[in-house]
GROMACS .gro file of C-alpha atoms in nm:
model
  186
    1MET     CA    1   0.000   0.000   0.000
    2LYS     CA    2   0.115   0.352  -0.080
    3LEU     CA    3   0.022   0.692   0.060
    4ILE     CA    4   0.019   1.011  -0.148
    5VAL     CA    5  -0.021   1.326   0.062
    6GLY     CA    6  -0.082   1.682  -0.048
    7LEU     CA    7   0.004   1.951   0.206
    8GLY     CA    8  -0.205   2.262   0.249
    9ASN     CA    9  -0.436   2.453   0.480
   10PRO     CA   10  -0.807   2.371   0.512
   11GLY     CA   11  -1.077   2.634   0.461
   12ARG     CA   12  -1.207   2.856   0.184
   13GLU     CA   13  -0.972   3.144   0.270
   14TYR     CA   14  -0.674   2.924   0.177
   15GLU     CA   15  -0.811   2.775  -0.145
   16ASN     CA   16  -0.587   2.836  -0.446
   17THR     CA   17  -0.313   2.999  -0.242
   18ARG     CA   18   0.053   2.925  -0.309
   19HIS     CA   19   0.083   2.726   0.015
   20ASN     CA   20  -0.193   2.488  -0.103
   21CYS     CA   21  -0.016   2.344  -0.408
   22GLY     CA   22  -0.016   2.003  -0.242
   23PHE     CA   23  -0.394   2.010  -0.200
   24MET     CA   24  -0.435   2.128  -0.560
   25MET     CA   25  -0.228   1.838  -0.691
   26ILE     CA   26  -0.413   1.578  -0.481
   27ASP     CA   27  -0.749   1.718  -0.597
   28ARG     CA   28  -0.635   1.699  -0.959
   29LEU     CA   29  -0.511   1.343  -0.914
   30ALA     CA   30  -0.842   1.244  -0.750
   31ASP     CA   31  -1.031   1.395  -1.047
   32GLN     CA   32  -0.817   1.195  -1.290
   33LEU     CA   33  -0.883   0.877  -1.089
   34LYS     CA   34  -1.255   0.965  -1.063
   35VAL     CA   35  -1.259   0.940  -0.683
   36GLU     CA   36  -1.365   1.181  -0.410
   37ILE     CA   37  -1.148   1.264  -0.111
   38ASN     CA   38  -1.439   1.269   0.131
   39GLN     CA   39  -1.364   1.036   0.421
   40ALA     CA   40  -1.288   1.229   0.740
   41LYS     CA   41  -1.055   1.048   0.981
   42PHE     CA   42  -0.693   1.063   1.099
   43LYS     CA   43  -0.714   1.446   1.128
   44GLY     CA   44  -0.755   1.458   0.751
   45LEU     CA   45  -0.966   1.391   0.445
   46TYR     CA   46  -0.875   1.081   0.249
   47VAL     CA   47  -0.984   0.819   0.001
   48LYS     CA   48  -0.855   0.466  -0.045
   49THR     CA   49  -0.846   0.349  -0.406
   50LYS     CA   50  -0.640   0.141  -0.645
   51ILE     CA   51  -0.386   0.254  -0.903
   52GLU     CA   52  -0.249  -0.009  -1.138
   53GLY     CA   53  -0.382  -0.280  -0.905
   54GLU     CA   54  -0.213  -0.144  -0.591
   55ASP     CA   55  -0.392   0.006  -0.290
   56VAL     CA   56  -0.322   0.374  -0.244
   57ILE     CA   57  -0.450   0.639  -0.008
   58LEU     CA   58  -0.480   1.002  -0.116
   59LEU     CA   59  -0.465   1.229   0.191
   60LYS     CA   60  -0.521   1.597   0.262
   61PRO     CA   61  -0.430   1.667   0.627
   62GLN     CA   62  -0.678   1.906   0.791
   63THR     CA   63  -0.445   2.008   1.076
   64TYR     CA   64  -0.314   2.320   0.902
   65MET     CA   65   0.027   2.313   0.743
   66ASN     CA   66   0.247   2.328   1.054
   67LEU     CA   67   0.093   2.013   1.204
   68SER     CA   68   0.061   1.805   0.885
   69GLY     CA   69   0.276   1.525   1.025
   70GLU     CA   70   0.012   1.440   1.286
   71SER     CA   71  -0.234   1.329   1.018
   72ILE     CA   72   0.029   1.157   0.801
   73GLY     CA   73   0.167   0.967   1.101
   74GLU     CA   74  -0.178   0.844   1.203
   75VAL     CA   75  -0.252   0.711   0.853
   76MET     CA   76   0.093   0.551   0.827
   77ARG     CA   77   0.052   0.366   1.157
   78PHE     CA   78  -0.311   0.262   1.106
   79PHE     CA   79  -0.253   0.117   0.758
   80LYS     CA   80   0.102  -0.002   0.842
   81ILE     CA   81   0.256   0.190   0.553
   82ASP     CA   82   0.635   0.205   0.537
   83LYS     CA   83   0.795   0.552   0.511
   84THR     CA   84   0.947   0.453   0.178
   85ASP     CA   85   0.593   0.409   0.039
   86ILE     CA   86   0.492   0.765   0.124
   87LEU     CA   87   0.497   1.051  -0.128
   88VAL     CA   88   0.442   1.405   0.006
   89VAL     CA   89   0.360   1.692  -0.232
   90TYR     CA   90   0.412   2.052  -0.121
   91ASP     CA   91   0.506   2.407  -0.224
   92ASP     CA   92   0.865   2.530  -0.247
   93LEU     CA   93   0.977   2.894  -0.235
   94ASP     CA   94   1.318   2.806  -0.380
   95LEU     CA   95   1.185   2.678  -0.713
   96PRO     CA   96   1.040   2.898  -0.986
   97VAL     CA   97   0.667   2.873  -1.050
   98GLY     CA   98   0.600   2.586  -1.288
   99LYS     CA   99   0.897   2.370  -1.186
  100ILE     CA  100   0.880   2.053  -0.984
  101ARG     CA  101   1.161   1.874  -0.804
  102ILE     CA  102   1.136   1.513  -0.693
  103ARG     CA  103   1.351   1.362  -0.420
  104GLU     CA  104   1.372   1.034  -0.228
  105SER     CA  105   1.449   1.204   0.103
  106GLY     CA  106   1.598   1.519   0.247
  107SER     CA  107   1.571   1.790   0.507
  108ALA     CA  108   1.273   2.014   0.567
  109GLY     CA  109   1.448   2.307   0.400
  110GLY     CA  110   1.260   2.548   0.628
  111HIS     CA  111   0.914   2.412   0.533
  112ASN     CA  112   0.710   2.374   0.851
  113GLY     CA  113   0.478   2.110   0.705
  114ILE     CA  114   0.779   1.894   0.621
  115LYS     CA  115   0.937   1.961   0.962
  116SER     CA  116   0.619   1.825   1.121
  117THR     CA  117   0.614   1.528   0.883
  118ILE     CA  118   0.975   1.437   0.962
  119ALA     CA  119   0.903   1.461   1.335
  120HIS     CA  120   0.591   1.240   1.318
  121LEU     CA  121   0.734   0.982   1.078
  122GLY     CA  122   1.059   0.953   1.269
  123GLY     CA  123   1.289   1.040   0.981
  124GLN     CA  124   1.345   1.208   0.647
  125ASP     CA  125   1.336   0.896   0.428
  126PHE     CA  126   1.005   0.952   0.252
  127LYS     CA  127   0.959   1.059  -0.108
  128ARG     CA  128   0.852   1.407  -0.204
  129ILE     CA  129   0.748   1.629  -0.491
  130ARG     CA  130   0.817   1.998  -0.444
  131ILE     CA  131   0.612   2.239  -0.656
  132GLY     CA  132   0.775   2.574  -0.723
  133ILE     CA  133   0.598   2.889  -0.607
  134ASP     CA  134   0.902   3.123  -0.626
  135LYS     CA  135   0.940   3.407  -0.375
  136HIS     CA  136   0.899   3.781  -0.388
  137PRO     CA  137   1.174   4.010  -0.257
  138LEU     CA  138   0.930   4.274  -0.130
  139ILE     CA  139   0.650   4.062   0.017
  140PRO     CA  140   0.698   3.892   0.355
  141VAL     CA  141   0.707   3.512   0.319
  142VAL     CA  142   0.392   3.454   0.529
  143ASP     CA  143   0.190   3.696   0.316
  144TYR     CA  144   0.337   3.564  -0.007
  145VAL     CA  145   0.265   3.193   0.053
  146LEU     CA  146  -0.093   3.275   0.154
  147GLY     CA  147  -0.143   3.485  -0.160
  148LYS     CA  148  -0.299   3.376  -0.487
  149PHE     CA  149  -0.122   3.307  -0.816
  150THR     CA  150  -0.134   3.565  -1.094
  151ALA     CA  151  -0.295   3.463  -1.425
  152GLU     CA  152   0.050   3.415  -1.581
  153GLU     CA  153   0.168   3.206  -1.285
  154GLN     CA  154  -0.150   2.996  -1.297
  155THR     CA  155  -0.063   2.875  -1.648
  156LYS     CA  156   0.280   2.763  -1.529
  157LEU     CA  157   0.132   2.612  -1.214
  158ASN     CA  158  -0.116   2.404  -1.418
  159GLU     CA  159   0.175   2.250  -1.607
  160ALA     CA  160   0.358   2.176  -1.282
  161LEU     CA  161   0.048   2.018  -1.128
  162GLU     CA  162   0.001   1.799  -1.433
  163ASN     CA  163   0.364   1.685  -1.423
  164ALA     CA  164   0.333   1.618  -1.049
  165CYS     CA  165   0.025   1.400  -1.113
  166LYS     CA  166   0.212   1.205  -1.381
  167ALA     CA  167   0.507   1.158  -1.146
  168ALA     CA  168   0.275   1.039  -0.867
  169MET     CA  169   0.119   0.784  -1.103
  170ALA     CA  170   0.466   0.669  -1.206
  171PHE     CA  171   0.556   0.635  -0.834
  172MET     CA  172   0.296   0.357  -0.819
  173THR     CA  173   0.456   0.139  -1.086
  174GLN     CA  174   0.814   0.243  -1.158
  175ASP     CA  175   1.147   0.257  -0.982
  176PHE     CA  176   1.167   0.595  -0.808
  177ASN     CA  177   1.509   0.675  -0.957
  178LYS     CA  178   1.347   0.649  -1.300
  179VAL     CA  179   1.061   0.875  -1.188
  180MET     CA  180   1.314   1.134  -1.070
  181SER     CA  181   1.512   1.117  -1.394
  182LEU     CA  182   1.197   1.159  -1.604
  183TYR     CA  183   1.031   1.444  -1.419
  184ASN     CA  184   1.319   1.645  -1.274
  185LYS     CA  185   1.417   1.741  -1.631
  186LYS     CA  186   1.086   1.905  -1.721
   0.00000   0.00000   0.00000
């Protein structure tokens, strides 16, 4: 069984903000799989489905970004999912809008949702897809990440979300090194 998690903040005021790229990707993936993420448990919203014959859970933690690991940890323990079978999707200030970066493990890089995830999973060895949101030199980080994308950025974001969905699907069936080599180039 695999777990694909999108990080974000719950509530209408956070919809379509830069910090909710993970939620956006999970919603898009759910649409492509024709499933609804509507089961409330484990401090999150989730759905259990199959991709290429393998059980997978799509999860949107509802704890707010800084406590995301609480929800992920609960799902991991309940379903007995190994850390190496977890893929976390989230925003990254250090990548330009429209770029994704896929890694097998790594530090939090200052991202509070990933700090929480590392703490609750007991290590950094889980897979991740970072979606670029860039940063603005004149806007404080907190205000920037909770802001909306411009129309020009939205076009680039849509491409990144689509590539992230393709990479997540490949995560289900292919060696992760191959997934990284395919999608880190785009």
